Short mmCIF file of C-alpha atoms in Angstrom, two decimals:
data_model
loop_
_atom_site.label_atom_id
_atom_site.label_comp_id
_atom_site.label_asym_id
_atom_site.label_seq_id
_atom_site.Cartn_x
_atom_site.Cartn_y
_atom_site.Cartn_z
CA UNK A 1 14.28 62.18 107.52
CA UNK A 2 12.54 64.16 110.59
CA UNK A 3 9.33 63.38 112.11
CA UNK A 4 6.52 65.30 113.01
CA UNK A 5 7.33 64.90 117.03
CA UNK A 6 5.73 68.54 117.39
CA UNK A 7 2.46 67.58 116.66
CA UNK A 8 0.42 65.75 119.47
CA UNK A 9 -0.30 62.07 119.57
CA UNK A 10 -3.27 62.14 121.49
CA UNK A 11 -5.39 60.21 118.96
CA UNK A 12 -6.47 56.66 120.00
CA UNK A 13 -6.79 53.17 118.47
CA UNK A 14 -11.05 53.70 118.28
CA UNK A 15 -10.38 57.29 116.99
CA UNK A 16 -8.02 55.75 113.81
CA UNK A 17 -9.87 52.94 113.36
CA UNK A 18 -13.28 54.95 112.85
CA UNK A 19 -11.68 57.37 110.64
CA UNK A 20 -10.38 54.57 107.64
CA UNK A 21 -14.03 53.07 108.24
CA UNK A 22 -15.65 56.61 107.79
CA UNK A 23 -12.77 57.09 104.69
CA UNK A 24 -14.05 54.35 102.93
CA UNK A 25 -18.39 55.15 103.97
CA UNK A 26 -18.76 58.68 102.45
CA UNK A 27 -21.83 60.72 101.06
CA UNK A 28 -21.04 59.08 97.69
CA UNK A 29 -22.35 55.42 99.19
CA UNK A 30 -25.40 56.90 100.29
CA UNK A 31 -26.80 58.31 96.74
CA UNK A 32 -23.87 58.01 94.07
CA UNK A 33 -24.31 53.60 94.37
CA UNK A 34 -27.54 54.28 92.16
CA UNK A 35 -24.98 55.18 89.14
CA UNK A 36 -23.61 52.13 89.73
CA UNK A 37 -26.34 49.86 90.01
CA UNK A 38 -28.91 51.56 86.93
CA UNK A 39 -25.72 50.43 84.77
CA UNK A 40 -24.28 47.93 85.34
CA UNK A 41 -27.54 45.85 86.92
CA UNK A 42 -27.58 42.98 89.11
CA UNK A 43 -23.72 41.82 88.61
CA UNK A 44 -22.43 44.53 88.97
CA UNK A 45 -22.05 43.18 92.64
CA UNK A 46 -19.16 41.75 90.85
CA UNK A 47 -17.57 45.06 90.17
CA UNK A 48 -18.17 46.21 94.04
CA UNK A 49 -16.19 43.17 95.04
CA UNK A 50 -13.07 44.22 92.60
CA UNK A 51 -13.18 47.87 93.58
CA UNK A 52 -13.54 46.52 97.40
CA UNK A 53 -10.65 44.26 96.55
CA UNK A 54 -8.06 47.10 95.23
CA UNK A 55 -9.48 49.47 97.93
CA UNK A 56 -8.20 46.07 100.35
CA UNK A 57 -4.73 45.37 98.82
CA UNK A 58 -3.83 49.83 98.98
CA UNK A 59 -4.24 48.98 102.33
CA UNK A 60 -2.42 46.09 102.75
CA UNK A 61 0.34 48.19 101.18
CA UNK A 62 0.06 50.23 103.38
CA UNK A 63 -0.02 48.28 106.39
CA UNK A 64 3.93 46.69 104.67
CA UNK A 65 5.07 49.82 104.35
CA UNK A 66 4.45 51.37 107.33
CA UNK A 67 5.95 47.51 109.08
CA UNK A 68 8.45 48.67 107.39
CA UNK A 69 9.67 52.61 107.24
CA UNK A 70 11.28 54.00 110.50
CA UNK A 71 9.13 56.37 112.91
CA UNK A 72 5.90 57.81 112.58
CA UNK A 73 4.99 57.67 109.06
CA UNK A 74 2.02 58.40 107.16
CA UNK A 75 1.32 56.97 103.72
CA UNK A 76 3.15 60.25 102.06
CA UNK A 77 6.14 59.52 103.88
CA UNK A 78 6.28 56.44 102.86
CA UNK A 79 6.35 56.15 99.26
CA UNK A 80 9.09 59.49 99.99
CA UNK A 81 11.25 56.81 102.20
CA UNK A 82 10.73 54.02 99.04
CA UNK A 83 10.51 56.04 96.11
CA UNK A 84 12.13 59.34 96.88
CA UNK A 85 12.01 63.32 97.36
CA UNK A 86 10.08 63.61 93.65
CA UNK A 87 8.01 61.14 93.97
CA UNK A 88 6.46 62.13 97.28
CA UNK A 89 6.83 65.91 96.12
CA UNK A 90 4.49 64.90 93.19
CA UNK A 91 2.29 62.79 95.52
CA UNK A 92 1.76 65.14 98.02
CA UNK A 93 0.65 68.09 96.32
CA UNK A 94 -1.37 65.37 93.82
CA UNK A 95 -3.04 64.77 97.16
CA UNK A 96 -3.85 67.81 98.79
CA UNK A 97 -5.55 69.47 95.65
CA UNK A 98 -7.64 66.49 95.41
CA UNK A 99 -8.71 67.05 99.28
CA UNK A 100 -9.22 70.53 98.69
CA UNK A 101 -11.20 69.69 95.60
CA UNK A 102 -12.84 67.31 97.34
CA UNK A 103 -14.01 69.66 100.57
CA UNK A 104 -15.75 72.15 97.85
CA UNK A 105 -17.60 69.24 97.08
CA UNK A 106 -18.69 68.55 100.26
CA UNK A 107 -19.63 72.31 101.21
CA UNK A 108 -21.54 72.78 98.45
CA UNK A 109 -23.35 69.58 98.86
CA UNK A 110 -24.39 70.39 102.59
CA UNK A 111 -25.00 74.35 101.46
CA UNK A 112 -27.84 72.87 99.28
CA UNK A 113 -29.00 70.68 101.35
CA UNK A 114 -29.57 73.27 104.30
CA UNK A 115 -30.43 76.32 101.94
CA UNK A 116 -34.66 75.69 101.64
CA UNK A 117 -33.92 75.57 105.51
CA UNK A 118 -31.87 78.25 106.76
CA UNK A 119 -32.66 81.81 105.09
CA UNK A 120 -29.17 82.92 104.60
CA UNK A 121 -27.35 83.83 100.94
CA UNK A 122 -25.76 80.96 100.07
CA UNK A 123 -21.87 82.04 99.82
CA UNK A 124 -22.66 82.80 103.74
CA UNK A 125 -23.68 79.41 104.10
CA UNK A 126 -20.58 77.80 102.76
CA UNK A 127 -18.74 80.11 104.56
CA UNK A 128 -20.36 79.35 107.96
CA UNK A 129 -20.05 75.62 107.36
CA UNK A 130 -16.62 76.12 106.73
CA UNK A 131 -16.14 77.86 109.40
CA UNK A 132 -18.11 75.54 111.83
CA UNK A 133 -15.37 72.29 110.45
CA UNK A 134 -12.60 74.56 110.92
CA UNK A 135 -13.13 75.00 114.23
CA UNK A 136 -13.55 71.61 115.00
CA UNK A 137 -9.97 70.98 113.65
CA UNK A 138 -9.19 74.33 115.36
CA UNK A 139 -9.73 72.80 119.05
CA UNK A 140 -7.35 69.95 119.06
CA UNK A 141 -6.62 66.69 117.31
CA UNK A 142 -8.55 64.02 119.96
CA UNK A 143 -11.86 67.15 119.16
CA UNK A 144 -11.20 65.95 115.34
CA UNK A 145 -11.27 62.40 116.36
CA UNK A 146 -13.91 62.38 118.65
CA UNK A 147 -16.16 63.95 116.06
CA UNK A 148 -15.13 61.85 113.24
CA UNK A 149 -15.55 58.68 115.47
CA UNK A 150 -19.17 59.53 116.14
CA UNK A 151 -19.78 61.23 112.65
CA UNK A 152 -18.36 57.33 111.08
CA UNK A 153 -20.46 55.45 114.05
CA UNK A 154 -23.74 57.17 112.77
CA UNK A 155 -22.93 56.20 108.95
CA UNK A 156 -22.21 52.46 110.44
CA UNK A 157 -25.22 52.27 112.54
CA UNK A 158 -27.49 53.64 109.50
CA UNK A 159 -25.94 50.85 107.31
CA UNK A 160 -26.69 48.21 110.35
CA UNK A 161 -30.15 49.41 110.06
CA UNK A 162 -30.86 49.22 106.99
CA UNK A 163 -29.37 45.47 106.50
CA UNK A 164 -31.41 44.64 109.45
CA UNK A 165 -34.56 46.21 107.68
CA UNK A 166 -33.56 44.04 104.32
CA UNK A 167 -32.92 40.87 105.99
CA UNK A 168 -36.08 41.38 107.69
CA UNK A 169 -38.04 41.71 104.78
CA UNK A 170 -36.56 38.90 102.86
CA UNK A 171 -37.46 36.41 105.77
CA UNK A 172 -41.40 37.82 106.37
CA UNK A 173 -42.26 39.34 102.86
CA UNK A 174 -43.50 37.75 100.17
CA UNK A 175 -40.75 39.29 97.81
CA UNK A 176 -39.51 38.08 94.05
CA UNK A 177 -36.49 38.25 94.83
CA UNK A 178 -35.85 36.11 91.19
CA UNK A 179 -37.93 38.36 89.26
CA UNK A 180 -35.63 40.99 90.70
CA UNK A 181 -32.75 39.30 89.47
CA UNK A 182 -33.09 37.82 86.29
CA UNK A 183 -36.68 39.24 85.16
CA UNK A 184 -35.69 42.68 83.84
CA UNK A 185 -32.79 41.99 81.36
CA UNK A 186 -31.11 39.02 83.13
CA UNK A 187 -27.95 39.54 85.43
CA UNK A 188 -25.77 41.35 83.05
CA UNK A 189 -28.39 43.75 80.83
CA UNK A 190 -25.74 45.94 79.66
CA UNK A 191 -22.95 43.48 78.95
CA UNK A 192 -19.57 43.17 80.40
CA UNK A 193 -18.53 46.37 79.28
CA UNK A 194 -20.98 47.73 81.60
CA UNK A 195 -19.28 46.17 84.34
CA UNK A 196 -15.92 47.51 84.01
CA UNK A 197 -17.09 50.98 83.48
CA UNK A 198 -18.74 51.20 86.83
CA UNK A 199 -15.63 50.69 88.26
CA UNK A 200 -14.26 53.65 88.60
CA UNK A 201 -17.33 55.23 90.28
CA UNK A 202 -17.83 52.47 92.84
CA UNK A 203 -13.81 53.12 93.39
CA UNK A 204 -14.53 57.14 94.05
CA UNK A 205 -17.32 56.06 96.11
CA UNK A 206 -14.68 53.67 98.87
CA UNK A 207 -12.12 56.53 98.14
CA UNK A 208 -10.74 58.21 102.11
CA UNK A 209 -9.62 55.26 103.62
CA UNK A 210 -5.46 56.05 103.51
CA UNK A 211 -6.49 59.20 106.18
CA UNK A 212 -6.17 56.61 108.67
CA UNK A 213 -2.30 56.55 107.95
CA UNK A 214 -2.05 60.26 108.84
CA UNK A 215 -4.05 60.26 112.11
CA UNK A 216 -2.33 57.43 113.04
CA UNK A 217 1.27 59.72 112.74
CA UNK A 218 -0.67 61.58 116.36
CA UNK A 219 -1.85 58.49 117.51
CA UNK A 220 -0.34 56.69 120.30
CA UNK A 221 0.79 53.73 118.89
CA UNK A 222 1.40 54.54 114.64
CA UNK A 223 2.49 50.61 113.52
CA UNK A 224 -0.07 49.08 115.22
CA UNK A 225 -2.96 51.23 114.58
CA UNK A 226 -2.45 51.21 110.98
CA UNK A 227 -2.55 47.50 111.08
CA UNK A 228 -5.43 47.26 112.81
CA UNK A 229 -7.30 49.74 110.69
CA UNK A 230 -5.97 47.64 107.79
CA UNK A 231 -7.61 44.74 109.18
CA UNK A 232 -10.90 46.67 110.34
CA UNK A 233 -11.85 47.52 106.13
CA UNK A 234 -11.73 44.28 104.58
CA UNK A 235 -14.42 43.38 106.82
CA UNK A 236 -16.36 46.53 106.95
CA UNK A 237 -16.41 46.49 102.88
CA UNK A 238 -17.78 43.11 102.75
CA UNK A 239 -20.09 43.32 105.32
CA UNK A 240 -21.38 47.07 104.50
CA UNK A 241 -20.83 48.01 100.74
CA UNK A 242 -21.45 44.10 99.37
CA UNK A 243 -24.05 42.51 101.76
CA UNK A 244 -26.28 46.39 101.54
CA UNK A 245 -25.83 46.69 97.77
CA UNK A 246 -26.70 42.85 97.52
CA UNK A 247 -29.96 43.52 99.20
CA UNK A 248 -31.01 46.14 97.22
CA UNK A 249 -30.55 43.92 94.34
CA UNK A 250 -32.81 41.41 96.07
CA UNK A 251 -35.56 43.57 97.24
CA UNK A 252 -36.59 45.78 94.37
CA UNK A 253 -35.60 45.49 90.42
CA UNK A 254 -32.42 46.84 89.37
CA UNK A 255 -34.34 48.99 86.50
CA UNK A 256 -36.06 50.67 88.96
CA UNK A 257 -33.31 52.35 90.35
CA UNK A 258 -32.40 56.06 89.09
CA UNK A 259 -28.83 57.66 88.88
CA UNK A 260 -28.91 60.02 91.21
CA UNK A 261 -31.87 58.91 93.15
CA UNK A 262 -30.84 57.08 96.73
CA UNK A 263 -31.10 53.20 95.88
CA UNK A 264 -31.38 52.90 99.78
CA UNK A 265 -34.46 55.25 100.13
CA UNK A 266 -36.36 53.62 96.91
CA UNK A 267 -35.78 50.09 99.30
CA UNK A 268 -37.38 51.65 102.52
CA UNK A 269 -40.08 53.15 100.50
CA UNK A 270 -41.21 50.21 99.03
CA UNK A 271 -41.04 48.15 102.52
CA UNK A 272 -43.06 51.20 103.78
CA UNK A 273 -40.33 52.71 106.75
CA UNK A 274 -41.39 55.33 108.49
CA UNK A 275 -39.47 58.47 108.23
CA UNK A 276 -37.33 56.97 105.56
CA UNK A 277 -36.81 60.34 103.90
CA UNK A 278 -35.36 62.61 107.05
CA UNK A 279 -33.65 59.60 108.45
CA UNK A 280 -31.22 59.26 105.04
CA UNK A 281 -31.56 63.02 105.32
CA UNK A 282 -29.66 63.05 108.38
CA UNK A 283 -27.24 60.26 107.47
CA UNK A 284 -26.49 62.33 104.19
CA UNK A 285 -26.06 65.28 105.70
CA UNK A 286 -23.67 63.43 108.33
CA UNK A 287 -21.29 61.98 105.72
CA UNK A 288 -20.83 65.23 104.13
CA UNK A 289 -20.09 66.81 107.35
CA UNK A 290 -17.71 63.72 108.58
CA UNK A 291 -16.30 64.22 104.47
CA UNK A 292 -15.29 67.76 105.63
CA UNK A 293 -14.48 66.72 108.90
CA UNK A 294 -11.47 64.44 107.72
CA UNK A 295 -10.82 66.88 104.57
CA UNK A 296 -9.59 69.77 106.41
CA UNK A 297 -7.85 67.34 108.89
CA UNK A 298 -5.92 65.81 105.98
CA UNK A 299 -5.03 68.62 104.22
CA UNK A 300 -3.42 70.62 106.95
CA UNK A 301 -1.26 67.54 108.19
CA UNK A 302 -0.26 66.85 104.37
CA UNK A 303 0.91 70.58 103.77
CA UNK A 304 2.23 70.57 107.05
CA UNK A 305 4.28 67.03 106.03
CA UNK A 306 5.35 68.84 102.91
CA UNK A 307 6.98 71.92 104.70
CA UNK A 308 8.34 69.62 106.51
CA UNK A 309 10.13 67.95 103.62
CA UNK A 310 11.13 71.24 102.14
CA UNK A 311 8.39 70.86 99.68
CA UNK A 312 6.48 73.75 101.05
CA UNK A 313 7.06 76.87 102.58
CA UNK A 314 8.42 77.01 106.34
CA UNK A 315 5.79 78.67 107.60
CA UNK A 316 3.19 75.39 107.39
CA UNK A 317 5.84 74.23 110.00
CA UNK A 318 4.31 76.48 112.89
CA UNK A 319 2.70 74.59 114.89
CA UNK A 320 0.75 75.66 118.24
CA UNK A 321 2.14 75.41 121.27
CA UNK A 322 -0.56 74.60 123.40
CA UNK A 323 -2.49 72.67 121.18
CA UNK A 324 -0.35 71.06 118.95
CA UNK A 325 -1.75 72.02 115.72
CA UNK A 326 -0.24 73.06 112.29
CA UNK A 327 -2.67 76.13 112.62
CA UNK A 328 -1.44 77.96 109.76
CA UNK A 329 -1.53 74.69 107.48
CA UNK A 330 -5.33 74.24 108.81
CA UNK A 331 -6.79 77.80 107.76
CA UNK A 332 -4.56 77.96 104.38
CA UNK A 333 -6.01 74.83 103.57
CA UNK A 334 -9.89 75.46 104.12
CA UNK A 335 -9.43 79.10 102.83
CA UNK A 336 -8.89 77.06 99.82
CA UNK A 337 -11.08 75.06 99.68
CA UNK A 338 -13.76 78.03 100.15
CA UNK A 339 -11.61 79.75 96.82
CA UNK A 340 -12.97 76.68 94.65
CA UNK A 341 -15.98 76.64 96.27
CA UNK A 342 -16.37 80.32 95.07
CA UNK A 343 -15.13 78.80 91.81
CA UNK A 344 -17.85 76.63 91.46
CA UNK A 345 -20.71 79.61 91.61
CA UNK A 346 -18.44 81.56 89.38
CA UNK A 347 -17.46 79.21 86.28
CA UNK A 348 -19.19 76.14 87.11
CA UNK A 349 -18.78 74.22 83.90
CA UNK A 350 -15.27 75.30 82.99
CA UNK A 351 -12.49 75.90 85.59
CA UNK A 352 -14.95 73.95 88.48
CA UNK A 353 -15.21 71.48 86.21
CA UNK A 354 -11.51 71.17 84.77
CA UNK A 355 -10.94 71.09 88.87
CA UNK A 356 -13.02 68.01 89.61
CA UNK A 357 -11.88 66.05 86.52
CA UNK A 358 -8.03 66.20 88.50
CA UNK A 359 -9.15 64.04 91.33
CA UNK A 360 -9.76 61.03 89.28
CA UNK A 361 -6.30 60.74 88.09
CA UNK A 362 -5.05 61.87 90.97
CA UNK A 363 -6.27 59.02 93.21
CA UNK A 364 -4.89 56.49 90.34
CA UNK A 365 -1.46 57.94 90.81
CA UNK A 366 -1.19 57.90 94.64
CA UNK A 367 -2.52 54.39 94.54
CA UNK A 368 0.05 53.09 91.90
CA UNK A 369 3.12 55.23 93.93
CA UNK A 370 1.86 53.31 97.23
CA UNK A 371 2.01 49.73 95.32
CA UNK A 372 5.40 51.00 93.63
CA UNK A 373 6.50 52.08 96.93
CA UNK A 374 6.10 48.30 98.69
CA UNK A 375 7.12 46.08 96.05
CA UNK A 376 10.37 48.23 96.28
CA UNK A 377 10.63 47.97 99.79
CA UNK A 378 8.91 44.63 100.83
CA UNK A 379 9.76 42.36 97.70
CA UNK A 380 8.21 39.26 99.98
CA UNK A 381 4.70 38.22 98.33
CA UNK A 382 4.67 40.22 95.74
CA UNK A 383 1.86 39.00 94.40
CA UNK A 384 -0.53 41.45 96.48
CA UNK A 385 0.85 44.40 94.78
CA UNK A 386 0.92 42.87 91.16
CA UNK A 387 -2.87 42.18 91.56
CA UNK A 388 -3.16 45.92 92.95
CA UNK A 389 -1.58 46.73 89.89
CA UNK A 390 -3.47 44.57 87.33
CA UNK A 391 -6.92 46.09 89.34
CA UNK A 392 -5.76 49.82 89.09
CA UNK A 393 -5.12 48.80 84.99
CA UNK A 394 -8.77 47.66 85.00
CA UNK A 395 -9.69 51.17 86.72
CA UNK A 396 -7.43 52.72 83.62
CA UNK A 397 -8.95 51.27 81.02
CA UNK A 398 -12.27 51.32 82.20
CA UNK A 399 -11.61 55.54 82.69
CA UNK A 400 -10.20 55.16 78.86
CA UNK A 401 -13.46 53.35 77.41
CA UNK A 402 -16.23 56.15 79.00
CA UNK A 403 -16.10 59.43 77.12
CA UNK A 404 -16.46 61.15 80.13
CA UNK A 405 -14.03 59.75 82.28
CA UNK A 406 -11.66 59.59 79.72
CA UNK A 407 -10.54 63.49 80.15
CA UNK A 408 -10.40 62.70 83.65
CA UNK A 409 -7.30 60.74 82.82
CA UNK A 410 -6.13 63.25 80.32
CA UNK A 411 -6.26 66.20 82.59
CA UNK A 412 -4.58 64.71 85.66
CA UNK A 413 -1.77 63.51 83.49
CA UNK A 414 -1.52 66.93 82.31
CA UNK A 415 -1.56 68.12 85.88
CA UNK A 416 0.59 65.60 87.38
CA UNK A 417 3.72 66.76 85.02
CA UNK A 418 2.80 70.23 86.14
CA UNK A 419 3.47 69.42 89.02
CA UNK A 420 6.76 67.48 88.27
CA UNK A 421 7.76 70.27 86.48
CA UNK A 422 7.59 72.62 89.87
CA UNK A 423 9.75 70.05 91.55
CA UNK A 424 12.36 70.73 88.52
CA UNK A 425 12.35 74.13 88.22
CA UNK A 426 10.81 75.51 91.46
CA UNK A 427 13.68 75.97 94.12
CA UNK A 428 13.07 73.43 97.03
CA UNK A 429 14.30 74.40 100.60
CA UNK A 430 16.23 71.74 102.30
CA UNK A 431 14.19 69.62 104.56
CA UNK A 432 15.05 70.77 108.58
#
């Protein structure tokens, strides 16, 4: 199997490090945790701590696989070195439509954010933020890092803040922090159920963090840097998403929170913070922009990983000379993106829609081949990936129970053998 020695490795230990932690703290943390928390109520800490714990063990699996498979690989080489050509064809392309779903997203998000700001039409807003990430990942791989590491250290230091502000308040404030628990419907208001169904949001939400796996392919040391990425999330996920979401359950009732609404901002209004509003604002606007960031990144290395493997076309292969980049693999890939972006505007319910539903699936599948891939490779403790696996059943059937997660499940299956399919019937070119 070749390796990617034509792309630089001028990515450091900091630079991979910061990129799983900004992986697993997107937008999605910011605003989408008040889903989360206006159903499933004060235990559904409980269900942050099991989607924390899968998000963990995928990277422990990762960390054993890549102990384990020869060279410089990411996580779509290796479940191609332990499961095979089909498997990581299927993966792969699984993958990058979910990043280039994904990027849409995020370009749309910061569009509307910026549009009562910046009197431009709007498709030349997306265009120009498109254009503006591109050429970050244009310049060079250590520009992509350097931007991601201080786009993730703003999203850190915001989350440092605002646990600061909550412990703060809990040790000078007068606040009922009982009544906020067990006053408005008692720690489970919604049942067990309720619980389980969150999951699958909350597991959206910590969703990026196997990126690290393909910067670390132009890092300078791949093994290591992996590892200690690895070791970097458990920590950041209980010390960010469960101590933060744990103080918001302390400091104002659960039933006050409002899907869609920031749970974060509702806190620091209450405790009276200045400049609450244009501080998440900025934070907001800086996870969709470090989103982005690491989308185009990702997508261009995996299409360029899949040429590679003769399960794309040769030309992804180009890479620059002077700069080292899969140029070619970077502009097909956000000119994509911008196509279901333009999707969106035109037939937002339907085919956007249909589009979005994939990447639920999706990220179940990748997850199970990565699991599948170490307990074929790494039999030793197998008990990590068996509880991966009985976690990512939980995130099954709690996608089965809610109506509209259920067709997210439905779709991607449909998609996935699509995709199989292709790898049947659609002539591969040998791998160089």
């Amino acid at each position: 199997m070749s390796q990617p020695d034509q792309l630089a490795h001028s990515l450091r230990t900091r630079h991979v490090v910061m990129i799983a932690l900004g992986g697993v703290i997107g937008a999605g943390y910011f605003i989408g945790a008040s889903a989360a928390l206006s159903l499933g109520g004060p235990a559904v800490l409980l269900s942050y701590a099991l989607a924390g714990t899968l998000v963990f063990l995928v990277n422990l699996m990762m960390r054993d696989l890549a102990l384990k498979v020869p060279g410089r690989a990411s996580f779509l080489r290796q479940i191609q070195y332990a499961l095979g050509n089909r498997a990581a064809f299927v993966a792969g392309w699984a993958y990058w439509l979910t990043w280039i779903i994904a990027i849409a997203v995020e370009v749309i998000a910061v569009a509307t954010m910026l549009a009562p700001y910046i009197p431009l039409p709007y498709a030349v807003l997306e265009i120009l933020i498109m254009a503006l990430m591109t050429g970050v990942n244009l310049m060079s791989v250590k520009g992509y890092g350097e931007f991601e590491y201080w786009f993730s250290a703003i999203k850190v230091l915001a989350i440092v803040c605002f646990i600061g502000i909550g412990v703060w308040a809990l040790l000078s404030r007068p606040i009922p922090v009982h009544d906020n628990l067990f006053a408005h419907g008692g720690l489970l208001p919604h049942g067990w159920l309720a619980l389980l169904a969150v999951i699958p949001t909350i597991l959206f939400s910590m969703g990026g963090s196997e990126i690290s796996t393909v910067a670390a392919v132009e890092s300078d040391n791949t093994e290591q840097n992996i590892v200690r990425a690895t070791r970097s999330i458990a920590l950041r996920i209980g010390g960010f998403y469960l101590v933060s979401i744990a103080l918001v359950l302390c400091l104002v009732p659960w039933s006050d929170v409002v899907s869609g609404y920031s749970p974060f901002l509702l806190v620091l209004h209450r405790l009276h913070v200045p400049f609450a509003d244009v501080a998440l604002a900025v934070v907001v606007m800086t996870a969709a922009l470090s989103s982005l960031n690491s989308g185009i990144y990702v997508t261009s290395r995996i299409l360029y990983e899949l040429a590679e493997s003769g399960s794309a076309p040769r030309l992804f292969l180009t890479v620059d000379a002077s700069t080292k980049l899969p140029r070619r693999a970077i502009l097909v890939s956000a000119l994509a993106s911008i196509l279901v972006a333009a999707v969106a505007v035109l037939s937002p319910t339907l085919i956007f829609g249909l589009l979005v539903s994939l990447t639920g699936g999706f990220m179940v599948f990748n997850n199970t081949m990565i699991v599948a891939g170490r307990l074929k490779l790494v039999p030793e403790s197998p008990w990590k990936a068996y509880a991966a696996l009985v976690l990512i059943a939980c995130t099954l059937m709690a996608m089965l129970i809610q109506p509209e997660t259920r067709s997210q499940i439905v779709l991607g299956a449909a998609a996935l053998l699509l995709i199989f399919l292709a790898e049947r019937f659609v002539p591969r070119r040998q791998p160089d």
